[in-house]
Amino acid sequence: MNSNTKSIVIRGIGSSVPQQKLTNKDLSKIVDTDDEWITTRTGIKERRIAGKDLQVSELGRAAAQKALDSAGVKAEEIDLIIVATLSSEMISPATSCIIQEKLGCRAVPSFDLNAACSGFLYSLEVGKSMMLNGEYENALVIGVEKLTSYTDYEDRTTCILFGDGAGAAVLSKTDGEGLGILGCKLGADGGNAPLIQIPAGGSARPASIETVEAREHYLRMNGREVFKVAVRGMAQAATDILEKHGIDPSELKCIVPHQANIRIIEAIAKSLQLSDDRMFVNIQKYGNTSAASIPIALDEAKIERNFKKGDPILLVAFGAGLTWAASVIRWYE
Ligand code: ACO
């Protein structure tokens, strides 16, 4: 082994979700839907709601602190912070800067990355590359969302899907190779951008009476089309990254997919010729938490699936953009 070889490992992980729950029954009192439709079409039973007093910087801070504790790393030892989110606390400054201050980190580089539901995996790849090429020893990668701020509770096709939450990982540089983040396959298709959009609130359509009246500050999605592209994009990215690293799907300890829809998760299992039980699923509890979905699921999967050092694990995501990503890791903790 080359003594100069370095790996970037997930040294600790943590998550934080709001206390307040919104069940399918609650939603059936707001829009024309029912538990049976939501459960069979999505797998979701309930989701967590941050409410007006709990902000993404606090959710992200809490998840990051748990990740630091699990890694045995102090906030002052962090050299880099990346926050994956599409529901940043404000347009500016970046949520990562607010979290940096709340955690008591040094004045280290901190920025937000928006790749929607693929954001956490994009951030792992960016963090890994910066660490291997720079002076960074420990980084925080946080996925956090308050999607309920952008959810239209008059639209039954989308309001049943989304929830709030945060997950975080501490990345550390270690000697040797073969453990940690082995590789990522990232992609995006801007041609399909109109399939998922929040039309107003950006620089093209700043808030006005018209945009508010037209409900343009809420997320709009063509779910049926997204579904098809999601299955294709995730299955292809997963196959590509596994092939590149010479790992057969049957060797995987677990697959932690983005939690968007149980039927999408089952379709990915089928395309990899794996049984559904190889997929980690917690969508019933949280719905789709976008960039927070994978780190929350990973935090729960490591305990429920009893991850051991060296276990091969596949992470795979898909989201607005349209973006997709697959990462293969060997567990380190
Ligand atoms: N309750 C009852 N009926 C409903 C509901 C509801 N909540 N929502 C839609 N319906 C009705 C529709 O009106 C339609 O009725 P019709 O046949 O009379 O027209 C029927 O149910 C079927 O609607 P579809 O939209 O075809 O339902 P589908 O099976 O596609 O499920 C869903 C919709 C759950 C949104 C699915 O398409 C999906 O999960 N898509 C992928 C979403 C996704 O993965 N997004 C990821 C990115 S999100 C991001 O990046 C932030």
PDB file of N, CA and C in Angstrom, residues 39-44 227 259-267 281 283-284:
ATOM      1  N   THR A  39     -50.645   5.544   1.737  1.00  0.00           N
ATOM      2  CA  THR A  39     -49.799   4.411   2.114  1.00  0.00           C
ATOM      3  C   THR A  39     -49.481   3.540   0.904  1.00  0.00           C
ATOM      4  N   THR A  40     -50.482   3.219   0.097  1.00  0.00           N
ATOM      5  CA  THR A  40     -50.197   2.313  -1.020  1.00  0.00           C
ATOM      6  C   THR A  40     -49.405   3.017  -2.125  1.00  0.00           C
ATOM      7  N   ARG A  41     -49.640   4.309  -2.355  1.00  0.00           N
ATOM      8  CA  ARG A  41     -48.931   5.004  -3.447  1.00  0.00           C
ATOM      9  C   ARG A  41     -47.543   5.481  -3.049  1.00  0.00           C
ATOM     10  N   THR A  42     -47.292   5.688  -1.734  1.00  0.00           N
ATOM     11  CA  THR A  42     -46.011   6.287  -1.340  1.00  0.00           C
ATOM     12  C   THR A  42     -45.282   5.535  -0.229  1.00  0.00           C
ATOM     13  N   GLY A  43     -45.989   4.819   0.625  1.00  0.00           N
ATOM     14  CA  GLY A  43     -45.364   4.180   1.798  1.00  0.00           C
ATOM     15  C   GLY A  43     -45.302   5.090   3.016  1.00  0.00           C
ATOM     16  N   ILE A  44     -45.766   6.330   2.867  1.00  0.00           N
ATOM     17  CA  ILE A  44     -45.649   7.300   3.966  1.00  0.00           C
ATOM     18  C   ILE A  44     -46.851   7.178   4.914  1.00  0.00           C
ATOM     19  N   PHE A 227     -41.325  10.193 -11.353  1.00  0.00           N
ATOM     20  CA  PHE A 227     -41.227   8.793 -10.934  1.00  0.00           C
ATOM     21  C   PHE A 227     -40.423   7.975 -11.952  1.00  0.00           C
ATOM     22  N   GLN A 259     -35.461   8.601   0.348  1.00  0.00           N
ATOM     23  CA  GLN A 259     -36.802   8.145   0.734  1.00  0.00           C
ATOM     24  C   GLN A 259     -37.838   9.070   0.087  1.00  0.00           C
ATOM     25  N   ALA A 260     -38.169   8.778  -1.174  1.00  0.00           N
ATOM     26  CA  ALA A 260     -39.160   9.598  -1.884  1.00  0.00           C
ATOM     27  C   ALA A 260     -40.472   8.860  -2.048  1.00  0.00           C
ATOM     28  N   ASN A 261     -40.385   7.545  -2.287  1.00  0.00           N
ATOM     29  CA  ASN A 261     -41.591   6.767  -2.551  1.00  0.00           C
ATOM     30  C   ASN A 261     -41.209   5.292  -2.440  1.00  0.00           C
ATOM     31  N   ILE A 262     -41.954   4.526  -1.662  1.00  0.00           N
ATOM     32  CA  ILE A 262     -41.611   3.105  -1.458  1.00  0.00           C
ATOM     33  C   ILE A 262     -41.612   2.353  -2.781  1.00  0.00           C
ATOM     34  N   ARG A 263     -42.457   2.778  -3.736  1.00  0.00           N
ATOM     35  CA  ARG A 263     -42.505   2.058  -5.015  1.00  0.00           C
ATOM     36  C   ARG A 263     -41.241   2.320  -5.835  1.00  0.00           C
ATOM     37  N   ILE A 264     -40.665   3.535  -5.691  1.00  0.00           N
ATOM     38  CA  ILE A 264     -39.386   3.816  -6.373  1.00  0.00           C
ATOM     39  C   ILE A 264     -38.290   2.938  -5.748  1.00  0.00           C
ATOM     40  N   ILE A 265     -38.302   2.831  -4.419  1.00  0.00           N
ATOM     41  CA  ILE A 265     -37.282   2.036  -3.715  1.00  0.00           C
ATOM     42  C   ILE A 265     -37.378   0.564  -4.144  1.00  0.00           C
ATOM     43  N   GLU A 266     -38.600   0.061  -4.243  1.00  0.00           N
ATOM     44  CA  GLU A 266     -38.778  -1.346  -4.658  1.00  0.00           C
ATOM     45  C   GLU A 266     -38.346  -1.555  -6.109  1.00  0.00           C
ATOM     46  N   ALA A 267     -38.588  -0.542  -6.947  1.00  0.00           N
ATOM     47  CA  ALA A 267     -38.180  -0.660  -8.355  1.00  0.00           C
ATOM     48  C   ALA A 267     -36.653  -0.688  -8.478  1.00  0.00           C
ATOM     49  N   VAL A 281     -35.503   1.305   4.677  1.00  0.00           N
ATOM     50  CA  VAL A 281     -36.690   2.148   4.477  1.00  0.00           C
ATOM     51  C   VAL A 281     -37.138   2.756   5.804  1.00  0.00           C
ATOM     52  N   ILE A 283     -39.256   5.720   5.258  1.00  0.00           N
ATOM     53  CA  ILE A 283     -40.151   6.730   4.671  1.00  0.00           C
ATOM     54  C   ILE A 283     -41.472   6.806   5.431  1.00  0.00           C
ATOM     55  N   GLN A 284     -41.898   5.680   6.028  1.00  0.00           N
ATOM     56  CA  GLN A 284     -43.179   5.679   6.750  1.00  0.00           C
ATOM     57  C   GLN A 284     -43.186   6.705   7.884  1.00  0.00           C
TER      58      GLN A 284
END
